[in-house]
Amino acid sequence: MHFWEKGKKADLIKLAIELGEYELDVEELKIIELRIKILTNDAYKENPEFVKCIFEGIVSNRIDEENEQKEQTLREFELQKIRLQNETQRVIGPQTLPQTKIELKKLLPTFNPEVDDMDLFLPLFERQMKLLDLGEDLWVPPISLVPYLVMQPP
């Protein structure tokens, strides 16, 4: 088995170009014609092992590129899969809202008007809501936990 039998026509074309057998219609040549051009090339006649190494490098590069392309396609597929899962969770998310409210009562600090300062409590509340990644439209129920007397103007 000869070394050029491992490759594809595109690999033979690249080898012919590397050996200086470039013609405008080199891509239109048949595989047999490309093989003849390579076998009759002076570089092949002088050192066939060197030409074999060049060809194996070309084939290896092509295989590496194909593997990278497969991996890239797989990564894009996984990314699309994650995006679809996120969209599905967003649709399901509002249905689990009551459980989230109960958890918010546990996660958020309680405000004691006799001890706590409102100027410190509200920024802390805002930071915690942002850390929980809740939209501002969901902030109203937890703010209602602040006692009514504190919310009245002085």
Tab-separated table of C-alpha atoms in Angstrom, residues 54-145:
chain	number	residue	atom	x	y	z
A	54	ILE	CA	5.062	16.018	3.656
A	55	PHE	CA	1.986	14.095	2.544
A	56	GLU	CA	1.512	12.516	5.971
A	57	GLY	CA	1.721	16.001	7.496
A	58	ILE	CA	-0.944	17.257	5.088
A	59	VAL	CA	-3.210	14.306	5.928
A	60	SER	CA	-2.584	14.777	9.649
A	61	ASN	CA	-3.453	18.486	9.439
A	62	ARG	CA	-6.672	17.702	7.572
A	63	ILE	CA	-7.683	15.097	10.134
A	64	ASP	CA	-6.926	17.532	12.979
A	65	GLU	CA	-9.034	20.223	11.291
A	66	GLU	CA	-11.889	17.755	10.813
A	67	ASN	CA	-11.692	16.756	14.482
A	68	GLU	CA	-11.674	20.401	15.561
A	69	GLN	CA	-14.698	21.040	13.355
A	70	LYS	CA	-16.513	18.079	14.923
A	71	GLU	CA	-15.665	19.331	18.412
A	72	GLN	CA	-16.826	22.849	17.503
A	73	THR	CA	-20.094	21.459	16.162
A	74	LEU	CA	-20.536	19.427	19.340
A	75	ARG	CA	-19.851	22.510	21.519
A	76	GLU	CA	-22.376	24.542	19.525
A	77	PHE	CA	-24.907	21.736	19.923
A	78	GLU	CA	-24.337	21.605	23.691
A	79	LEU	CA	-24.608	25.402	23.920
A	80	GLN	CA	-27.889	25.351	21.994
A	81	LYS	CA	-29.118	22.553	24.268
A	82	ILE	CA	-28.295	24.646	27.360
A	83	ARG	CA	-30.060	27.667	25.865
A	84	LEU	CA	-33.175	25.609	25.212
A	85	GLN	CA	-33.080	24.254	28.762
A	86	ASN	CA	-32.815	27.802	30.112
A	87	GLU	CA	-35.779	28.922	28.013
A	88	THR	CA	-37.778	25.951	29.256
A	89	GLN	CA	-36.910	26.785	32.855
A	90	ARG	CA	-38.011	30.390	32.319
A	91	VAL	CA	-41.390	29.165	31.145
A	92	ILE	CA	-41.704	26.816	34.106
A	93	GLY	CA	-40.227	29.372	36.552
A	94	PRO	CA	-43.358	31.485	37.248
A	95	GLN	CA	-45.310	28.348	38.159
A	96	THR	CA	-42.966	27.758	41.110
A	97	LEU	CA	-43.257	31.351	42.391
A	98	PRO	CA	-45.227	30.631	45.616
A	99	GLN	CA	-42.455	28.354	46.875
A	100	THR	CA	-39.940	31.112	46.068
A	101	LYS	CA	-41.871	33.607	48.213
A	102	ILE	CA	-41.671	31.266	51.172
A	103	GLU	CA	-37.949	30.882	50.651
A	104	LEU	CA	-37.532	34.659	50.413
A	105	LYS	CA	-38.986	35.037	53.881
A	106	LYS	CA	-36.268	32.715	55.116
A	107	LEU	CA	-33.470	34.345	53.122
A	108	LEU	CA	-34.197	38.017	53.695
A	109	PRO	CA	-33.430	39.666	57.017
A	110	THR	CA	-36.326	40.815	59.126
A	111	PHE	CA	-36.559	44.478	59.947
A	112	ASN	CA	-36.880	45.528	63.553
A	113	PRO	CA	-37.865	49.242	63.660
A	114	GLU	CA	-36.564	49.685	67.191
A	115	VAL	CA	-33.053	48.431	66.418
A	116	ASP	CA	-32.482	48.513	62.649
A	117	ASP	CA	-31.843	51.546	60.484
A	118	MET	CA	-34.036	51.889	57.368
A	119	ASP	CA	-31.191	53.575	55.434
A	120	LEU	CA	-29.084	50.446	55.865
A	121	PHE	CA	-31.873	47.925	55.481
A	122	LEU	CA	-33.090	49.034	52.039
A	123	PRO	CA	-29.667	48.896	50.279
A	124	LEU	CA	-29.038	45.527	51.914
A	125	PHE	CA	-32.439	44.346	50.735
A	126	GLU	CA	-31.707	45.586	47.209
A	127	ARG	CA	-28.337	43.800	47.093
A	128	GLN	CA	-29.823	40.536	48.278
A	129	MET	CA	-32.608	40.706	45.710
A	130	LYS	CA	-30.027	41.297	42.984
A	131	LEU	CA	-27.916	38.390	44.248
A	132	LEU	CA	-30.999	36.191	44.083
A	133	ASP	CA	-31.412	37.463	40.510
A	134	LEU	CA	-35.016	38.507	40.989
A	135	GLY	CA	-36.583	41.200	38.862
A	136	GLU	CA	-37.774	44.419	40.458
A	137	ASP	CA	-41.368	43.412	39.793
A	138	LEU	CA	-40.913	40.654	42.394
A	139	TRP	CA	-39.558	43.006	45.061
A	140	VAL	CA	-42.943	44.264	46.218
A	141	PRO	CA	-44.093	41.221	48.266
A	142	PRO	CA	-40.874	41.013	50.341
A	143	ILE	CA	-40.855	44.774	50.971
A	144	SER	CA	-44.261	44.315	52.528
A	145	LEU	CA	-42.449	42.493	55.315
